[in-house]
mmCIF file with all atom_site columns, C-alpha atoms in Angstrom:
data_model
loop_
_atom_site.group_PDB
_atom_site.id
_atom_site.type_symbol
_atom_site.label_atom_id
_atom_site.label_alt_id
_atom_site.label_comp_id
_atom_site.label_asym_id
_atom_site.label_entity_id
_atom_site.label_seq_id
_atom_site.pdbx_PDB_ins_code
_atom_site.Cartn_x
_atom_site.Cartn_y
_atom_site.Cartn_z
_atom_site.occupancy
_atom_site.B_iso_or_equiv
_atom_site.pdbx_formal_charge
_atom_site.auth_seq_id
_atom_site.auth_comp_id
_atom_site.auth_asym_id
_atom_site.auth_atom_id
_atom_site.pdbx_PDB_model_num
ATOM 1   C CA . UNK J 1 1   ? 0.000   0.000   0.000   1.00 45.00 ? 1   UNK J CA 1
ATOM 2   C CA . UNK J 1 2   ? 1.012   3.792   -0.732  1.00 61.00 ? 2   UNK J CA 1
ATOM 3   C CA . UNK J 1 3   ? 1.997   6.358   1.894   1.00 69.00 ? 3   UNK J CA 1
ATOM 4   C CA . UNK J 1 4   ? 0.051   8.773   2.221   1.00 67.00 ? 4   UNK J CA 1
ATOM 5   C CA . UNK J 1 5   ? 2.043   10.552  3.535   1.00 79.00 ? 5   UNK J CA 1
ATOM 6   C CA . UNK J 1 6   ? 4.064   11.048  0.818   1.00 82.00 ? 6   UNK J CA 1
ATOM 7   C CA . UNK J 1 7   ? 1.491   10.915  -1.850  1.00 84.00 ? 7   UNK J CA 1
ATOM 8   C CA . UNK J 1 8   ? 0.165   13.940  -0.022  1.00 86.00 ? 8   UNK J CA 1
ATOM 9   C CA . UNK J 1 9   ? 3.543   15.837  -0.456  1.00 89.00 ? 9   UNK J CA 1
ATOM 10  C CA . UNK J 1 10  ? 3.734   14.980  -4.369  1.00 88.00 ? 10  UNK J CA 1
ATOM 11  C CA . UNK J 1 11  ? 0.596   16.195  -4.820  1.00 90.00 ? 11  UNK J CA 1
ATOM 12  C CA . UNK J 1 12  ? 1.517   19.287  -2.803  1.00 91.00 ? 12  UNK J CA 1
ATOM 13  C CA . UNK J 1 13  ? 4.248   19.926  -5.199  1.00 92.00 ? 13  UNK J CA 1
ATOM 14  C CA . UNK J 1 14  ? 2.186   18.892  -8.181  1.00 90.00 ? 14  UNK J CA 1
ATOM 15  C CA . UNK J 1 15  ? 0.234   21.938  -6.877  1.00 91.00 ? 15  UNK J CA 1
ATOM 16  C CA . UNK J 1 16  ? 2.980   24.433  -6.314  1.00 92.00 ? 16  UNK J CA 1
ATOM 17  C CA . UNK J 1 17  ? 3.952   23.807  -10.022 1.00 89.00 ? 17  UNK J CA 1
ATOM 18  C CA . UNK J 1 18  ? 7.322   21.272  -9.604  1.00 89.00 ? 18  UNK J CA 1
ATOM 19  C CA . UNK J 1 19  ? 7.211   19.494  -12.399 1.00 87.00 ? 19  UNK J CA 1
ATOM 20  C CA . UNK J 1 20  ? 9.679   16.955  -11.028 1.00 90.00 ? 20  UNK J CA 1
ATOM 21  C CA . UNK J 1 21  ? 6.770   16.219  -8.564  1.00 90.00 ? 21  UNK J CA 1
ATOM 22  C CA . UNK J 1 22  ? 4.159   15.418  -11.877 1.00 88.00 ? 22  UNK J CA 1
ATOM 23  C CA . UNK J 1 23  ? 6.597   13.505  -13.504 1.00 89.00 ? 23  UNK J CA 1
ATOM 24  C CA . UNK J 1 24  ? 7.152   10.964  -10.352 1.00 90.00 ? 24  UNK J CA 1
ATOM 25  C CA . UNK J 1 25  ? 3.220   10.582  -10.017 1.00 90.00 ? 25  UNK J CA 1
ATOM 26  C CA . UNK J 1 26  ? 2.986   9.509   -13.901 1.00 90.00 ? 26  UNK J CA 1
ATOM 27  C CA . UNK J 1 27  ? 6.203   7.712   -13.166 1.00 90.00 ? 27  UNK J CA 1
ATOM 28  C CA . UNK J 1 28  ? 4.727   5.744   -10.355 1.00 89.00 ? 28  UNK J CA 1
ATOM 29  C CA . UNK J 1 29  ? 0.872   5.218   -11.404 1.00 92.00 ? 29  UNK J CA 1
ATOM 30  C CA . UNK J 1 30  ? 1.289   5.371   -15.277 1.00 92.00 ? 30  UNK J CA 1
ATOM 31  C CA . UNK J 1 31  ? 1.783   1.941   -15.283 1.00 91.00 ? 31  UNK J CA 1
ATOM 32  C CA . UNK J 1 32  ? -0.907  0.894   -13.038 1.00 91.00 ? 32  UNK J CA 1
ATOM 33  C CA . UNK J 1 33  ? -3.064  2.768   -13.836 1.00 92.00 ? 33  UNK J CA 1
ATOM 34  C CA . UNK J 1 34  ? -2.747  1.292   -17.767 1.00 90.00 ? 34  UNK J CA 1
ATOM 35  C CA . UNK J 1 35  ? -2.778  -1.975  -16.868 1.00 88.00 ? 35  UNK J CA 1
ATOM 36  C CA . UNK J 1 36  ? -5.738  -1.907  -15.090 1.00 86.00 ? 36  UNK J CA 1
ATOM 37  C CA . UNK J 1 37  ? -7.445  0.089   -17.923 1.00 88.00 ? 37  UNK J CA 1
ATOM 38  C CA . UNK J 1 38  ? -6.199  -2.232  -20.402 1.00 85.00 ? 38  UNK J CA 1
ATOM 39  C CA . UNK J 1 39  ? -7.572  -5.209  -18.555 1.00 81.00 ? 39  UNK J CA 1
ATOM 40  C CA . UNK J 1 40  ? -10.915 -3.760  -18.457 1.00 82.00 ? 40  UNK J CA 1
ATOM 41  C CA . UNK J 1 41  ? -11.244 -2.579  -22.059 1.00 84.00 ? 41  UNK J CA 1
ATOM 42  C CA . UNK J 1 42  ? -9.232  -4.867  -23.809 1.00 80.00 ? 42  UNK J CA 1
ATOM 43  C CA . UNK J 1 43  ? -7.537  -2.531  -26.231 1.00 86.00 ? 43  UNK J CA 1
ATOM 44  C CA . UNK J 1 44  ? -4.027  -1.078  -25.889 1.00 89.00 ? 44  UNK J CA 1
ATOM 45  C CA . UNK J 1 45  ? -5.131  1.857   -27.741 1.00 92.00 ? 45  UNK J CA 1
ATOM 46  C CA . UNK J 1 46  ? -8.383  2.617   -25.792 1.00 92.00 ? 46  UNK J CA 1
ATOM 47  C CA . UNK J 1 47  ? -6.672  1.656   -22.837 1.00 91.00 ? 47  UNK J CA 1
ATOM 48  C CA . UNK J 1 48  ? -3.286  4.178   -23.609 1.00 93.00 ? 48  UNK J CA 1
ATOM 49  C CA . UNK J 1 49  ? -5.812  6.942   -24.504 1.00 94.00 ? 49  UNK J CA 1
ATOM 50  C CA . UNK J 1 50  ? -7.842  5.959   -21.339 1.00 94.00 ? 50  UNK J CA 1
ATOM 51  C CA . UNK J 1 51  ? -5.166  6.365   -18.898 1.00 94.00 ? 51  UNK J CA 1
ATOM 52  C CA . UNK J 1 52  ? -4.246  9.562   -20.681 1.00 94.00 ? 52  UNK J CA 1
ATOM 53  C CA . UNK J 1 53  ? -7.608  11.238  -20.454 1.00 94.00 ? 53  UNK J CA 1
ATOM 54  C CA . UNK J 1 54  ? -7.781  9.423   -15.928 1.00 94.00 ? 54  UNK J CA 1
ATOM 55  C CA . UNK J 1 55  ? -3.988  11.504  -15.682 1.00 94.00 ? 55  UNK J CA 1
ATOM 56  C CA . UNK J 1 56  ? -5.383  15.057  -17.258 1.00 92.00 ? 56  UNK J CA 1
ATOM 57  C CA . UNK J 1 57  ? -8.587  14.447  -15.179 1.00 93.00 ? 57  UNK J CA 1
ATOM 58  C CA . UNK J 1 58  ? -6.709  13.746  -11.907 1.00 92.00 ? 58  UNK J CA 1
ATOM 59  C CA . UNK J 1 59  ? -4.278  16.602  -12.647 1.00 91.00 ? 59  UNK J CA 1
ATOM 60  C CA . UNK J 1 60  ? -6.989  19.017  -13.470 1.00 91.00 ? 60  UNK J CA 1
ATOM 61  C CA . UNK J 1 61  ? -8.739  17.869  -10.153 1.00 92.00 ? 61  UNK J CA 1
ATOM 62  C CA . UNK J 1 62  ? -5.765  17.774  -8.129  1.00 91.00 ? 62  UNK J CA 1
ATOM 63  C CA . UNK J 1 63  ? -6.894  20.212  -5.295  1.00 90.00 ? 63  UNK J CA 1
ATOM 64  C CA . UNK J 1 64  ? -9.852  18.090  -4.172  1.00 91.00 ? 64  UNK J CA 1
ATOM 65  C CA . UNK J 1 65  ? -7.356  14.954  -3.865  1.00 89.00 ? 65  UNK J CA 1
ATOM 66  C CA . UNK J 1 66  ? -7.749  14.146  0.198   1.00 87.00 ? 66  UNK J CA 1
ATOM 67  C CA . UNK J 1 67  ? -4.088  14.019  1.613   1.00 86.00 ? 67  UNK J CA 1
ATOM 68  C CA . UNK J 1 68  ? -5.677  11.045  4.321   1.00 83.00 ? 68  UNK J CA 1
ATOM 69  C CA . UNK J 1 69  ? -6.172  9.001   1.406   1.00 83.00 ? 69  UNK J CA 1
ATOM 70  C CA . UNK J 1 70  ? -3.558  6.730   -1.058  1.00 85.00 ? 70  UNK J CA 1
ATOM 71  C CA . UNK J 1 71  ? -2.976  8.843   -4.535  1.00 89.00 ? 71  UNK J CA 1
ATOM 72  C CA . UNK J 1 72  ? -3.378  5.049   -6.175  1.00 89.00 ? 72  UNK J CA 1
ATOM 73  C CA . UNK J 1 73  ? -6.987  4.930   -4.901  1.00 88.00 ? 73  UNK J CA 1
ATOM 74  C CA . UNK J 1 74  ? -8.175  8.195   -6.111  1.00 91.00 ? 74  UNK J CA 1
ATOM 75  C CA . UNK J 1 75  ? -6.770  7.363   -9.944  1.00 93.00 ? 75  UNK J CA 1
ATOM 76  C CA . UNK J 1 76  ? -7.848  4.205   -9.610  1.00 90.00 ? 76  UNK J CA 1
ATOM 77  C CA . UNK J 1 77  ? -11.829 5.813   -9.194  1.00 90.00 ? 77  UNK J CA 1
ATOM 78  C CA . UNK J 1 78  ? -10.891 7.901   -11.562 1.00 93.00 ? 78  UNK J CA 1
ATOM 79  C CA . UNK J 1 79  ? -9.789  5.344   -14.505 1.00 92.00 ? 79  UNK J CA 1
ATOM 80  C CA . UNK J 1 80  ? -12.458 3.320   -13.064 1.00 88.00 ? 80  UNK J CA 1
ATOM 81  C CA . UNK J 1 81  ? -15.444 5.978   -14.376 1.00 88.00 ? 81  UNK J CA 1
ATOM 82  C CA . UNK J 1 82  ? -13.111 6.923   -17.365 1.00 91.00 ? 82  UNK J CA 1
ATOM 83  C CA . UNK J 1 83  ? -14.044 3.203   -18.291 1.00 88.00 ? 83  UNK J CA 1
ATOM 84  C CA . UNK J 1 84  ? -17.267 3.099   -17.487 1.00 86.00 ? 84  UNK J CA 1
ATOM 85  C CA . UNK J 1 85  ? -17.984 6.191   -19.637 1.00 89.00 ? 85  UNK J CA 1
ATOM 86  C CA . UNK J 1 86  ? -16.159 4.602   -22.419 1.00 91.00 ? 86  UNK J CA 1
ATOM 87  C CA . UNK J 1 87  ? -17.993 1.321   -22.105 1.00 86.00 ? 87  UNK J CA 1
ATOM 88  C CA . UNK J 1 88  ? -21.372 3.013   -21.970 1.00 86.00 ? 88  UNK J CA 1
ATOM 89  C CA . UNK J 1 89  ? -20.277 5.347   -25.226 1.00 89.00 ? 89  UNK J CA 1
ATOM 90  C CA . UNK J 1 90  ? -19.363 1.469   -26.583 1.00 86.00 ? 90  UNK J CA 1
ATOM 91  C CA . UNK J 1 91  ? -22.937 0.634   -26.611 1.00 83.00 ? 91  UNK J CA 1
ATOM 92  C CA . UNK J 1 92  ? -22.173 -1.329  -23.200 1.00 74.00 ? 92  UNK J CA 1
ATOM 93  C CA . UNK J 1 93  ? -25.625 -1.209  -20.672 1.00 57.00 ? 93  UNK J CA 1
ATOM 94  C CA . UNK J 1 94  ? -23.820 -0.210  -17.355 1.00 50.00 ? 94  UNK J CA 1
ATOM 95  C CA . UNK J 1 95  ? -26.044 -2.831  -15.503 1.00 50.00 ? 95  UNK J CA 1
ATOM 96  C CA . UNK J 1 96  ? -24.809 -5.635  -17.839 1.00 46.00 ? 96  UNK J CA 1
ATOM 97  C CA . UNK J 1 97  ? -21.661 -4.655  -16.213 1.00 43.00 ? 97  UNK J CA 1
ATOM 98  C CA . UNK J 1 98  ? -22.713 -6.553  -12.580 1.00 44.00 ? 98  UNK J CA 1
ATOM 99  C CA . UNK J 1 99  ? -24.325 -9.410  -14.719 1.00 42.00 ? 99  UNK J CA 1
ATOM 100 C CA . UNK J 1 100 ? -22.817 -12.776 -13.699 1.00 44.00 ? 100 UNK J CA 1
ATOM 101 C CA . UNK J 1 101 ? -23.831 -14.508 -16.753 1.00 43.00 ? 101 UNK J CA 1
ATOM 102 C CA . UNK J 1 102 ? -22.288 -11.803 -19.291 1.00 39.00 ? 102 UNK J CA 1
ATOM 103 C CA . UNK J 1 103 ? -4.552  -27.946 -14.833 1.00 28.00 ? 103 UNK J CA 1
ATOM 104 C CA . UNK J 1 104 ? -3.498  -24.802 -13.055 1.00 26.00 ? 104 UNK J CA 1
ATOM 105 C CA . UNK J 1 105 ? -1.916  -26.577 -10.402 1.00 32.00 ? 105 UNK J CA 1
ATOM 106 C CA . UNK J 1 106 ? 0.596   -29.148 -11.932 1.00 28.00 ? 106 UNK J CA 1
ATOM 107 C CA . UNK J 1 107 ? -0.052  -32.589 -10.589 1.00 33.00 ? 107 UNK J CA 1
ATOM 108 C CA . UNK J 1 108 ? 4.055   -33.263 -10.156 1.00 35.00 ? 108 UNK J CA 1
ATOM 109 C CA . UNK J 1 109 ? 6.453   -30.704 -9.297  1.00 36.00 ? 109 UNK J CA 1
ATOM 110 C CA . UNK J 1 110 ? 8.779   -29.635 -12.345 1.00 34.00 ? 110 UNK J CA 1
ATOM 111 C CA . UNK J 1 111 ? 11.982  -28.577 -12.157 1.00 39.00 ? 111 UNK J CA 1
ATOM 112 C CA . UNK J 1 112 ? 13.866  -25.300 -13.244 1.00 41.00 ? 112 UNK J CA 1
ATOM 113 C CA . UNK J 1 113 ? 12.950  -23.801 -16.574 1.00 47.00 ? 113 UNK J CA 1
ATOM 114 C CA . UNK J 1 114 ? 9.780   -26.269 -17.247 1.00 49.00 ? 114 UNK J CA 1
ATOM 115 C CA . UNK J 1 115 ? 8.406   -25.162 -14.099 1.00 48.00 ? 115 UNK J CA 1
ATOM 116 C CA . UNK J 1 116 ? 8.410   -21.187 -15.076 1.00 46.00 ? 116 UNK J CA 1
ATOM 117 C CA . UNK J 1 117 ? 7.079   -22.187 -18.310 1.00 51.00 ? 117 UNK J CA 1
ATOM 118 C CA . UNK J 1 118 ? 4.087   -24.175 -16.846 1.00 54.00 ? 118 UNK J CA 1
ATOM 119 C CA . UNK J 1 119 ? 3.622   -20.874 -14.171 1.00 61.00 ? 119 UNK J CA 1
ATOM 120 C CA . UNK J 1 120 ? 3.489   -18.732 -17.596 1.00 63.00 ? 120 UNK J CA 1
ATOM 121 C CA . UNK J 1 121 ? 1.304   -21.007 -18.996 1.00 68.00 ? 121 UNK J CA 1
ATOM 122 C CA . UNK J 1 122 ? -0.623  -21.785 -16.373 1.00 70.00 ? 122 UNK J CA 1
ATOM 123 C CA . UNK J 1 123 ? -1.094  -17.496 -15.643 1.00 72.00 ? 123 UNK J CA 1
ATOM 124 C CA . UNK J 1 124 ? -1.774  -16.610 -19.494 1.00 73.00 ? 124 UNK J CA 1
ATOM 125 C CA . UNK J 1 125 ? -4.303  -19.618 -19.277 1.00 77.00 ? 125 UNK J CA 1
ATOM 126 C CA . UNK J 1 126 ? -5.728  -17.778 -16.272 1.00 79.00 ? 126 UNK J CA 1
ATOM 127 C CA . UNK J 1 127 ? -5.217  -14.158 -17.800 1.00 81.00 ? 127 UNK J CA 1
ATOM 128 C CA . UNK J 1 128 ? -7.403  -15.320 -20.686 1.00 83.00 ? 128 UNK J CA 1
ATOM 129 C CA . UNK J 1 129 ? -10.755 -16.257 -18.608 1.00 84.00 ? 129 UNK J CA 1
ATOM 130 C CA . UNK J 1 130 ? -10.751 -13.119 -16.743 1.00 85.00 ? 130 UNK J CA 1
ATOM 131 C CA . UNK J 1 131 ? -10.502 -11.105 -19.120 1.00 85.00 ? 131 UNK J CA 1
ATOM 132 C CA . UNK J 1 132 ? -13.767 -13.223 -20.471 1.00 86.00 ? 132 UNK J CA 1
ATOM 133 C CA . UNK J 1 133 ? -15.225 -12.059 -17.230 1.00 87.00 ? 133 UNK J CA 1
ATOM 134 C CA . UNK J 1 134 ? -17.526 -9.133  -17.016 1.00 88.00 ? 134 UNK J CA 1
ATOM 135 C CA . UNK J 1 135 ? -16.223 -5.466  -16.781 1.00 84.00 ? 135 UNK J CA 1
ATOM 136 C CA . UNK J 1 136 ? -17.064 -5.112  -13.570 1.00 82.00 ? 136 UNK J CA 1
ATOM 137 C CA . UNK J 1 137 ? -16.058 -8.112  -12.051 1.00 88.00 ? 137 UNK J CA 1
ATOM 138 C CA . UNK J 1 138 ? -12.525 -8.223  -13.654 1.00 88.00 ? 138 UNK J CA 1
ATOM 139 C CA . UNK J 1 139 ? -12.049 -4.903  -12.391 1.00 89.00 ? 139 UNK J CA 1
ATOM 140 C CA . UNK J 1 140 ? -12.852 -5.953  -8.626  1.00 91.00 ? 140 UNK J CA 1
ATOM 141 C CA . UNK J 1 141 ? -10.503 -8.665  -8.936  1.00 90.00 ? 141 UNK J CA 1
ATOM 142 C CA . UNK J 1 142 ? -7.855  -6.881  -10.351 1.00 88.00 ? 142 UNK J CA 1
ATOM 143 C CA . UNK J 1 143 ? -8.116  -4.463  -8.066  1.00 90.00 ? 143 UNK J CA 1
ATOM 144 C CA . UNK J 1 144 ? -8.370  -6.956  -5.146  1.00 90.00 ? 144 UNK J CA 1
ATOM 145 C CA . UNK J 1 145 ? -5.298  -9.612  -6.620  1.00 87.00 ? 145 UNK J CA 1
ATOM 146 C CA . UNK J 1 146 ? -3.270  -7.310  -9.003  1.00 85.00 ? 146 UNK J CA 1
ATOM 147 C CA . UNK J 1 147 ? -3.660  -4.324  -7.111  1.00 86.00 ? 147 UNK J CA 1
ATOM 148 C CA . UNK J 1 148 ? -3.963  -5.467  -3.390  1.00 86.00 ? 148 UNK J CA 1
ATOM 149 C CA . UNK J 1 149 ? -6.339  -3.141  -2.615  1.00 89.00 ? 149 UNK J CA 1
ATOM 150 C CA . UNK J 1 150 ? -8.249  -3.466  0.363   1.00 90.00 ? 150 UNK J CA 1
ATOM 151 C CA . UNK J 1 151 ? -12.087 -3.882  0.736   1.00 92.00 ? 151 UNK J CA 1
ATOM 152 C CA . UNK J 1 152 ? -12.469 0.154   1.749   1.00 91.00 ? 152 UNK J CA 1
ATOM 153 C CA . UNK J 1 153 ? -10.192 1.352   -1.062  1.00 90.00 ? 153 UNK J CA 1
ATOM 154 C CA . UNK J 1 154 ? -11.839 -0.548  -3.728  1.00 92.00 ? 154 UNK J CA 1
ATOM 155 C CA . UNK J 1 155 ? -15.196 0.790   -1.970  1.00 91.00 ? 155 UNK J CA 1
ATOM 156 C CA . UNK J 1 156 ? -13.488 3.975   -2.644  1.00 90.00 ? 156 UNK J CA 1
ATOM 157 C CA . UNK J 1 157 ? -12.446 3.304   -6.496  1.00 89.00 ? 157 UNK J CA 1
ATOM 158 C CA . UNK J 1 158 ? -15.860 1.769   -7.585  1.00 90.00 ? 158 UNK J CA 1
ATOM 159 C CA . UNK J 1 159 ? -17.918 4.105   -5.177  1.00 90.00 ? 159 UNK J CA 1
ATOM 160 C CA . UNK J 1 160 ? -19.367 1.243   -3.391  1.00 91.00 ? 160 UNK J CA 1
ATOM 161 C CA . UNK J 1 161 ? -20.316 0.096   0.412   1.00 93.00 ? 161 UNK J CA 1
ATOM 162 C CA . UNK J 1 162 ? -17.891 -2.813  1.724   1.00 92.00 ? 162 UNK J CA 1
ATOM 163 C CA . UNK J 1 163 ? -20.458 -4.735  1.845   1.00 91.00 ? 163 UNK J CA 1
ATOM 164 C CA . UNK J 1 164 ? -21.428 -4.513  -2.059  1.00 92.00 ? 164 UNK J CA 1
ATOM 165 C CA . UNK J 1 165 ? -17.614 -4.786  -2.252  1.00 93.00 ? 165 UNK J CA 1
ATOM 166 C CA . UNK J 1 166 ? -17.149 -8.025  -0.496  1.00 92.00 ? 166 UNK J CA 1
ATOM 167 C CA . UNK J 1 167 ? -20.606 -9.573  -1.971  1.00 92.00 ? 167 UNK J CA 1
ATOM 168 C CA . UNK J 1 168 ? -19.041 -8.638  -5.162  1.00 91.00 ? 168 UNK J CA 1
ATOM 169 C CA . UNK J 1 169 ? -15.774 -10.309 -5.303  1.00 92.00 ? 169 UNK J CA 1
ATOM 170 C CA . UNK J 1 170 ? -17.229 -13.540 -3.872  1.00 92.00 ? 170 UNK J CA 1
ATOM 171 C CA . UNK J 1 171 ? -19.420 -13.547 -6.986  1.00 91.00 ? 171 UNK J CA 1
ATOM 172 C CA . UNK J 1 172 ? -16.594 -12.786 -9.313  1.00 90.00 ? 172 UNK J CA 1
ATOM 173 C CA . UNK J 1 173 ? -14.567 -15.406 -7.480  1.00 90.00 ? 173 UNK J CA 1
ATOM 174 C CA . UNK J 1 174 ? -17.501 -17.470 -7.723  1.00 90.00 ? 174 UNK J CA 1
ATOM 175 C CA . UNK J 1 175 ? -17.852 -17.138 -11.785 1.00 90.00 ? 175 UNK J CA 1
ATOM 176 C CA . UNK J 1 176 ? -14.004 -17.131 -12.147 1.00 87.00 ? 176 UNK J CA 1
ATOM 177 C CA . UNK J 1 177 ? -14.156 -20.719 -10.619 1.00 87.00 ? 177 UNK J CA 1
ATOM 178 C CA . UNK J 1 178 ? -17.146 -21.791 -12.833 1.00 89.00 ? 178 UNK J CA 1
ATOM 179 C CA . UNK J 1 179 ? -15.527 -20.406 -15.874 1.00 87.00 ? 179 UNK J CA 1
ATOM 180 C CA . UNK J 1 180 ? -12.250 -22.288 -14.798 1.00 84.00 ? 180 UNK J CA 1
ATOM 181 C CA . UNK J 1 181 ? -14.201 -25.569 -13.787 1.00 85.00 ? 181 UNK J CA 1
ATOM 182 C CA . UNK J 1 182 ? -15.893 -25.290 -17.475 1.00 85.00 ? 182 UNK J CA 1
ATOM 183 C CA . UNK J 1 183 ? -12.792 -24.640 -19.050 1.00 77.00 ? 183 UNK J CA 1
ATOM 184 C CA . UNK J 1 184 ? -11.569 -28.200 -17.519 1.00 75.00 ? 184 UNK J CA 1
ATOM 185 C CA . UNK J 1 185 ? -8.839  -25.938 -15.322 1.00 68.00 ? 185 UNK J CA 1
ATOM 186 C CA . UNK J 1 186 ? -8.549  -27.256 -11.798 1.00 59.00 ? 186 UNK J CA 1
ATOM 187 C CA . UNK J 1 187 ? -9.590  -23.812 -9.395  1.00 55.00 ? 187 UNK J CA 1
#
């Protein structure tokens, strides 16, 4: 997890005009913040122009940023609705986005390079069904498992109770499984 500490004083320099200070945010979240865009809207392009409109919008909104709070969070809400805006404008129906029905574990141990390539495999393999997931529910697992976020911060990010929050990632745990159990993958 970030500090917020210092998250708070980037952004305080952000403000002040040190452009040192913007650089390190892009340089820290740029990536993140892609990848999780990316994995949502399955296009590098859309995804690259994505983050690039979340970074502007963050930037522009910089002085309501709460200092209490991790920087990651707040872009993360805010690449979260750039998404949603671009799925709607897709032709996407923003409830269809919570709609459920929109050998990973070697049996012997192998050793050395064979067992990175069946961990590759094995992960690509794994990549590929939940990215067949839902929008929504990719998102609260990547969020969850890529991102580590806790159950408050991704509250935060998709502007959701805890509750909702938990009830949703047992339900995208629960499809991931199904999909994986369907797809003749042990879960």
């Amino acid at each position: 997890m970030e500090d917020p500490t210092a998250d708070a004083e980037l952004v305080r320099r952000c403000l002040d005009g040190d452009e040192a200070a913007f650089e390190a945010v892009l340089d820290s979240y740029r990536d993140r913040v892609y990848a999780l865009l990316l994995r949502l809207v399955r296009d590098p392009r859309d995804a690259e122009d994505l983050a690039q409109e979340a970074f502007l919008k963050a930037f522009r909104a910089l002085a309501s940023y709460d200092p209490g709070r991790p920087l990651a969070s707040w872009l993360f809400k805010i690449a979260h609705n750039a998404a949603l805006d671009f799925l709607r404008a897709r032709g996407e129906d923003p409830a269809a986005l919570d709609d459920p029905e929109s050998g990973l574990d070697p049996a012997e141990p192998v050793a050395g390079i064979e067992a990175v390539l069946v961990r590759e495999e094995t992960r690509d393999r794994l990549e590929r069904i939940v990215a067949g997931l839902p929008p929504l529910y990719r998102e609260i697992l990547l969020l969850r498992h890529k991102e580590d976020l806790d159950y408050r911060a991704i509250g935060e990010v998709l502007g959701l109770p805890e509750g909702t929050v938990k009830n949703r990632l047992f339900r995208a745990r629960d499809l991931l499984k199904a999909r994986l159990e369907s797809a003749g993958e042990a879960p």
